[in-house]
Amino acid sequence: MIKITHSAVFVLDQDQALDFYVNKLGFEVNTDVDLGFMRWLTVNAPGQPDRQVLLELPGPPAHDPATAEQVRELLTKGATGFALGIQTDDVHKTYEEWKARGVEFVDQPTERDYGIDCGLRDPFGNNLRLVQPVGGPSSAADPSELARQNG
Amino acid sequence: MSRAVEDQNRRLLRARDAMDRSYAEPLDVPAVARVALMSEAHFIRTFRETFGETPHRYLQRRRVERAMFMLRQTDRSVTEICFDVGFTSLGSFSRTFSAIVGESPSAYRSHSSPEAVPGCFTMVWTRPSSFGEAKVAAVD
């Protein structure tokens, strides 16, 4: 059995990232330790500690200063791709709650073949999607299920 | 120096997101420039440097992408779709659509069918490109 346990998103400031992902989106801090060469900071969705997201700062030792600057520029112009897909059982409720906390949405909840979804940004430019799948949580996240629904 | 670029990028992205979000409304470039907290001329120049096309063109492509979706997925008339996606005249819609897609809205509809991928990716990946890969406009 294999499974995905960690993925990473680049952030420009880990304290600001923590405030966004924990205080605005309601994620939990999973691990926050100073490794000396970096601050290992991960969060997870409530009750899902085995699926962590590393809030990673571009810079040494992984990047030289010029490369880190390129990463920061790509991130802030939204060029780093699809960062996270987040599932909810009530997209309209979550949308209103997060919007009231100042979260920037790219589009409103929209009905699609696989469910209702909307897009949002974290403070740095990361592209996040919030989805309420057809028929309730989990099933539509599976591509074979998606293909079946679309016939 | 780099912080200034990052701040500028983020403001430009916020303005670009506003176009993705509010394409159906009577949105124009001066309004979008205000989202970026820039003068119109500075906004147009820096947007082009950052994203490779003008904000006007980006908004047109967003509207055309939505129109392509509605032509594939709905039974609404071309005229209804034109206004649904934010164009204010059928003439400019048909002209812009044909210039970007390479064929008229009704010709596009006649050979297209609904797709089976998540719509958020459809939005990004089926957006007609303005960087040279698009079909040259066919003259019917």
Short mmCIF file of C-alpha atoms in Angstrom, two decimals:
data_model
loop_
_atom_site.label_atom_id
_atom_site.label_comp_id
_atom_site.label_asym_id
_atom_site.label_seq_id
_atom_site.Cartn_x
_atom_site.Cartn_y
_atom_site.Cartn_z
CA MET A 1 0.00 0.00 0.00
CA ILE A 2 1.28 3.44 -0.84
CA LYS A 3 -0.35 6.78 -0.19
CA ILE A 4 0.40 10.45 -0.33
CA THR A 5 1.30 11.86 3.07
CA HIS A 6 2.95 15.20 2.28
CA SER A 7 2.88 17.84 -0.36
CA ALA A 8 4.32 21.34 -0.29
CA VAL A 9 3.29 24.81 -1.25
CA PHE A 10 5.72 27.70 -1.43
CA VAL A 11 4.91 30.64 0.82
CA LEU A 12 6.66 33.98 1.27
CA ASP A 13 6.23 34.24 5.04
CA GLN A 14 5.57 31.28 7.29
CA ASP A 15 3.86 33.29 10.06
CA GLN A 16 1.51 34.86 7.55
CA ALA A 17 0.93 31.44 5.99
CA LEU A 18 0.12 29.98 9.40
CA ASP A 19 -2.39 32.75 10.04
CA PHE A 20 -4.06 32.14 6.68
CA TYR A 21 -4.22 28.35 6.70
CA VAL A 22 -5.08 28.02 10.40
CA ASN A 23 -7.09 31.14 11.32
CA LYS A 24 -8.85 31.70 8.00
CA LEU A 25 -9.21 28.22 6.50
CA GLY A 26 -9.42 26.38 9.83
CA PHE A 27 -6.54 23.96 9.21
CA GLU A 28 -4.58 22.50 12.13
CA VAL A 29 -0.88 22.92 12.81
CA ASN A 30 0.62 19.46 12.40
CA THR A 31 4.32 20.10 12.98
CA ASP A 32 6.22 23.30 13.66
CA VAL A 33 9.89 22.73 14.44
CA ASP A 34 13.09 24.62 13.84
CA LEU A 35 15.51 22.26 12.12
CA GLY A 36 18.22 24.88 12.17
CA PHE A 37 18.54 25.11 8.41
CA MET A 38 14.77 25.51 8.00
CA ARG A 39 11.51 25.77 9.89
CA TRP A 40 9.57 22.56 9.17
CA LEU A 41 6.00 23.81 9.25
CA THR A 42 3.13 21.58 8.18
CA VAL A 43 -0.63 21.89 8.46
CA ASN A 44 -3.48 19.49 7.80
CA ALA A 45 -7.21 19.70 7.27
CA PRO A 46 -9.14 19.21 10.54
CA GLY A 47 -9.00 15.56 11.57
CA GLN A 48 -6.73 14.52 8.69
CA PRO A 49 -3.24 14.46 10.24
CA ASP A 50 -1.91 11.85 7.81
CA ARG A 51 -2.19 14.26 4.89
CA GLN A 52 0.17 17.16 5.58
CA VAL A 53 0.94 20.28 3.61
CA LEU A 54 4.39 21.75 4.06
CA LEU A 55 4.44 25.55 4.02
CA GLU A 56 7.84 25.93 2.43
CA LEU A 57 9.92 29.05 2.20
CA PRO A 58 11.92 29.44 -1.01
CA GLY A 59 15.57 30.04 -0.20
CA PRO A 60 18.67 28.32 1.10
CA PRO A 61 19.59 25.50 1.27
CA ALA A 62 17.28 24.47 -1.58
CA HIS A 63 17.65 27.67 -3.58
CA ASP A 64 20.39 30.16 -4.20
CA PRO A 65 19.22 33.76 -3.75
CA ALA A 66 18.60 34.39 -7.45
CA THR A 67 16.58 31.19 -7.84
CA ALA A 68 14.58 31.94 -4.70
CA GLU A 69 13.76 35.31 -6.19
CA GLN A 70 12.50 33.65 -9.38
CA VAL A 71 10.30 31.30 -7.36
CA ARG A 72 8.88 34.24 -5.42
CA GLU A 73 8.12 36.11 -8.61
CA LEU A 74 6.39 33.11 -10.20
CA LEU A 75 4.40 32.49 -7.03
CA THR A 76 3.16 36.06 -6.73
CA LYS A 77 2.02 36.16 -10.33
CA GLY A 78 0.06 32.95 -9.87
CA ALA A 79 2.25 30.85 -12.17
CA THR A 80 2.97 27.93 -9.84
CA GLY A 81 -0.03 25.82 -10.82
CA PHE A 82 -2.69 24.02 -8.86
CA ALA A 83 -1.60 24.06 -5.20
CA LEU A 84 -4.38 22.34 -3.24
CA GLY A 85 -7.82 20.85 -3.80
CA ILE A 86 -9.97 21.11 -0.71
CA GLN A 87 -13.20 19.21 -0.22
CA THR A 88 -16.19 20.43 1.76
CA ASP A 89 -19.65 19.01 2.40
CA ASP A 90 -21.24 22.46 2.03
CA VAL A 91 -19.42 24.70 -0.42
CA HIS A 92 -21.78 27.65 -0.05
CA LYS A 93 -21.40 27.66 3.73
CA THR A 94 -17.61 27.36 3.59
CA TYR A 95 -17.44 30.03 0.88
CA GLU A 96 -19.42 32.50 3.01
CA GLU A 97 -17.41 31.75 6.15
CA TRP A 98 -14.06 32.16 4.45
CA LYS A 99 -15.16 35.22 2.52
CA ALA A 100 -16.23 36.86 5.79
CA ARG A 101 -12.70 36.22 7.08
CA GLY A 102 -11.23 38.06 4.13
CA VAL A 103 -10.25 35.15 1.88
CA GLU A 104 -9.82 36.19 -1.76
CA PHE A 105 -11.97 34.12 -4.11
CA VAL A 106 -11.30 33.87 -7.83
CA ASP A 107 -14.83 32.75 -8.66
CA GLN A 108 -18.12 32.03 -6.95
CA PRO A 109 -19.35 28.48 -6.27
CA THR A 110 -20.28 27.13 -9.71
CA GLU A 111 -22.12 23.92 -10.56
CA ARG A 112 -20.10 21.57 -12.71
CA ASP A 113 -20.41 17.95 -13.80
CA TYR A 114 -18.47 16.68 -10.80
CA GLY A 115 -19.86 18.99 -8.14
CA ILE A 116 -19.88 22.62 -7.07
CA ASP A 117 -16.57 24.40 -6.84
CA CYS A 118 -14.87 27.75 -6.53
CA GLY A 119 -11.31 29.04 -6.59
CA LEU A 120 -9.36 31.04 -4.05
CA ARG A 121 -5.89 32.46 -3.47
CA ASP A 122 -3.70 32.26 -0.45
CA PRO A 123 -1.98 35.56 0.44
CA PHE A 124 1.00 34.73 -1.78
CA GLY A 125 -0.76 33.77 -5.02
CA ASN A 126 -1.21 30.02 -4.62
CA ASN A 127 -4.20 28.62 -6.51
CA LEU A 128 -6.58 26.63 -4.27
CA ARG A 129 -9.92 25.03 -5.21
CA LEU A 130 -12.81 24.32 -2.87
CA VAL A 131 -15.14 21.55 -4.04
CA GLN A 132 -18.37 19.96 -2.89
CA PRO A 133 -18.47 16.76 -4.94
CA VAL A 134 -21.58 15.36 -6.57
CA GLY A 135 -23.25 12.93 -4.19
CA GLY A 136 -21.37 14.16 -1.13
CA PRO A 137 -17.74 14.03 -0.05
CA SER A 138 -14.98 11.86 -1.49
CA SER A 139 -16.46 9.93 -4.43
CA ALA A 140 -15.96 12.52 -7.16
CA ALA A 141 -12.33 13.08 -6.24
CA ASP A 142 -11.67 9.75 -7.96
CA PRO A 143 -10.99 10.25 -11.69
CA SER A 144 -12.63 6.95 -12.64
CA GLU A 145 -15.76 8.12 -10.84
CA LEU A 146 -15.55 11.39 -12.71
CA ALA A 147 -15.25 9.58 -16.02
CA ARG A 148 -18.20 7.39 -15.14
CA GLN A 149 -20.35 10.40 -14.26
CA ASN A 150 -19.53 12.02 -17.54
CA GLY A 151 -20.27 8.83 -19.41
CA MET B 1 13.76 45.53 -5.17
CA SER B 2 12.41 41.99 -5.33
CA ARG B 3 9.79 42.78 -2.68
CA ALA B 4 8.49 45.57 -4.88
CA VAL B 5 8.19 43.17 -7.82
CA GLU B 6 6.38 40.64 -5.66
CA ASP B 7 3.95 43.24 -4.38
CA GLN B 8 3.32 44.44 -7.92
CA ASN B 9 2.83 40.88 -9.19
CA ARG B 10 0.34 40.14 -6.44
CA ARG B 11 -1.68 43.25 -7.24
CA LEU B 12 -1.66 42.38 -10.94
CA LEU B 13 -2.78 38.83 -10.13
CA ARG B 14 -5.60 40.23 -7.99
CA ALA B 15 -6.73 42.32 -10.95
CA ARG B 16 -6.48 39.31 -13.28
CA ASP B 17 -8.55 37.26 -10.82
CA ALA B 18 -11.16 40.04 -10.86
CA MET B 19 -11.45 39.56 -14.63
CA ASP B 20 -11.85 35.80 -14.20
CA ARG B 21 -14.49 36.38 -11.55
CA SER B 22 -16.47 39.29 -13.03
CA TYR B 23 -16.13 38.72 -16.78
CA ALA B 24 -19.93 38.73 -17.19
CA GLU B 25 -20.23 42.21 -15.75
CA PRO B 26 -19.63 45.45 -17.64
CA LEU B 27 -15.96 45.38 -16.66
CA ASP B 28 -13.43 47.59 -18.41
CA VAL B 29 -9.69 48.13 -18.12
CA PRO B 30 -9.90 51.31 -15.96
CA ALA B 31 -11.99 49.40 -13.40
CA VAL B 32 -9.52 46.52 -13.36
CA ALA B 33 -6.59 48.95 -13.04
CA ARG B 34 -8.20 50.26 -9.85
CA VAL B 35 -8.16 46.73 -8.42
CA ALA B 36 -4.39 46.72 -8.99
CA LEU B 37 -4.09 50.18 -7.41
CA MET B 38 -2.40 51.51 -10.54
CA SER B 39 -2.98 54.16 -13.15
CA GLU B 40 -4.47 52.72 -16.32
CA ALA B 41 -1.37 53.28 -18.46
CA HIS B 42 0.99 51.80 -15.86
CA PHE B 43 -1.38 48.88 -15.34
CA ILE B 44 -1.58 48.01 -19.03
CA ARG B 45 2.20 48.17 -19.41
CA THR B 46 3.09 46.13 -16.33
CA PHE B 47 0.30 43.58 -16.93
CA ARG B 48 1.68 42.97 -20.39
CA GLU B 49 5.23 42.61 -19.11
CA THR B 50 4.10 40.20 -16.40
CA PHE B 51 1.54 38.01 -18.20
CA GLY B 52 2.55 38.41 -21.84
CA GLU B 53 -0.63 40.04 -23.12
CA THR B 54 -2.72 43.13 -22.48
CA PRO B 55 -5.48 43.09 -19.85
CA HIS B 56 -8.01 43.80 -22.61
CA ARG B 57 -6.92 40.69 -24.47
CA TYR B 58 -6.96 38.61 -21.29
CA LEU B 59 -10.55 39.66 -20.58
CA GLN B 60 -11.55 38.93 -24.17
CA ARG B 61 -10.06 35.43 -23.94
CA ARG B 62 -11.82 34.82 -20.65
CA ARG B 63 -15.15 35.83 -22.19
CA VAL B 64 -14.53 33.75 -25.31
CA GLU B 65 -13.54 30.73 -23.20
CA ARG B 66 -16.84 31.01 -21.27
CA ALA B 67 -18.71 31.42 -24.55
CA MET B 68 -17.02 28.28 -25.93
CA PHE B 69 -18.12 26.41 -22.80
CA MET B 70 -21.72 27.60 -23.14
CA LEU B 71 -21.82 26.81 -26.85
CA ARG B 72 -20.73 23.26 -26.04
CA GLN B 73 -22.76 22.68 -22.91
CA THR B 74 -26.00 24.66 -23.28
CA ASP B 75 -28.77 25.27 -25.78
CA ARG B 76 -28.69 29.03 -25.37
CA SER B 77 -28.62 31.06 -28.55
CA VAL B 78 -25.43 32.73 -29.78
CA THR B 79 -26.99 36.12 -29.04
CA GLU B 80 -27.88 35.14 -25.48
CA ILE B 81 -24.40 33.76 -24.89
CA CYS B 82 -22.85 36.93 -26.26
CA PHE B 83 -24.52 39.00 -23.53
CA ASP B 84 -24.13 36.27 -20.88
CA VAL B 85 -20.35 36.48 -21.10
CA GLY B 86 -20.12 40.27 -21.00
CA PHE B 87 -20.03 41.44 -24.61
CA THR B 88 -22.30 44.38 -25.36
CA SER B 89 -22.78 43.84 -29.09
CA LEU B 90 -23.20 40.77 -31.24
CA GLY B 91 -20.90 42.28 -33.86
CA SER B 92 -17.95 42.66 -31.52
CA PHE B 93 -18.62 39.21 -30.01
CA SER B 94 -18.62 37.46 -33.38
CA ARG B 95 -15.58 39.38 -34.57
CA THR B 96 -13.59 38.73 -31.38
CA PHE B 97 -14.64 35.07 -31.18
CA SER B 98 -13.68 34.42 -34.79
CA ALA B 99 -10.35 36.23 -34.45
CA ILE B 100 -9.40 34.20 -31.38
CA VAL B 101 -10.90 30.77 -32.15
CA GLY B 102 -10.53 30.79 -35.92
CA GLU B 103 -14.20 30.18 -36.71
CA SER B 104 -17.59 31.69 -35.92
CA PRO B 105 -19.53 30.81 -32.73
CA SER B 106 -22.11 28.78 -34.68
CA ALA B 107 -19.45 26.92 -36.67
CA TYR B 108 -17.65 26.12 -33.41
CA ARG B 109 -20.90 24.85 -31.88
CA SER B 110 -21.67 22.63 -34.86
CA HIS B 111 -18.70 20.32 -34.29
CA SER B 112 -18.06 20.48 -30.54
CA SER B 113 -19.37 18.30 -27.74
CA PRO B 114 -19.36 18.36 -23.92
CA GLU B 115 -16.10 17.44 -22.24
CA ALA B 116 -15.30 15.10 -19.39
CA VAL B 117 -12.64 16.92 -17.37
CA PRO B 118 -13.06 19.12 -14.29
CA GLY B 119 -14.38 22.51 -15.27
CA CYS B 120 -11.74 24.45 -13.38
CA PHE B 121 -9.11 22.86 -15.61
CA THR B 122 -11.27 23.37 -18.65
CA MET B 123 -11.27 27.04 -17.75
CA VAL B 124 -7.50 27.19 -17.70
CA TRP B 125 -6.53 24.77 -20.43
CA THR B 126 -9.12 25.41 -23.10
CA ARG B 127 -8.67 29.13 -22.92
CA PRO B 128 -7.72 30.17 -26.43
CA SER B 129 -4.05 31.05 -26.46
CA SER B 130 -2.76 34.38 -27.66
CA PHE B 131 0.83 33.18 -27.89
CA GLY B 132 0.81 31.87 -31.42
CA GLU B 133 -0.45 28.28 -31.10
CA ALA B 134 -4.03 29.16 -32.01
CA LYS B 135 -5.35 28.27 -35.39
CA VAL B 136 -5.13 31.07 -37.88
CA ALA B 137 -8.56 32.57 -38.39
CA ALA B 138 -10.21 30.74 -41.26
CA VAL B 139 -12.16 32.82 -43.69
CA ASP B 140 -15.41 31.05 -44.38
#
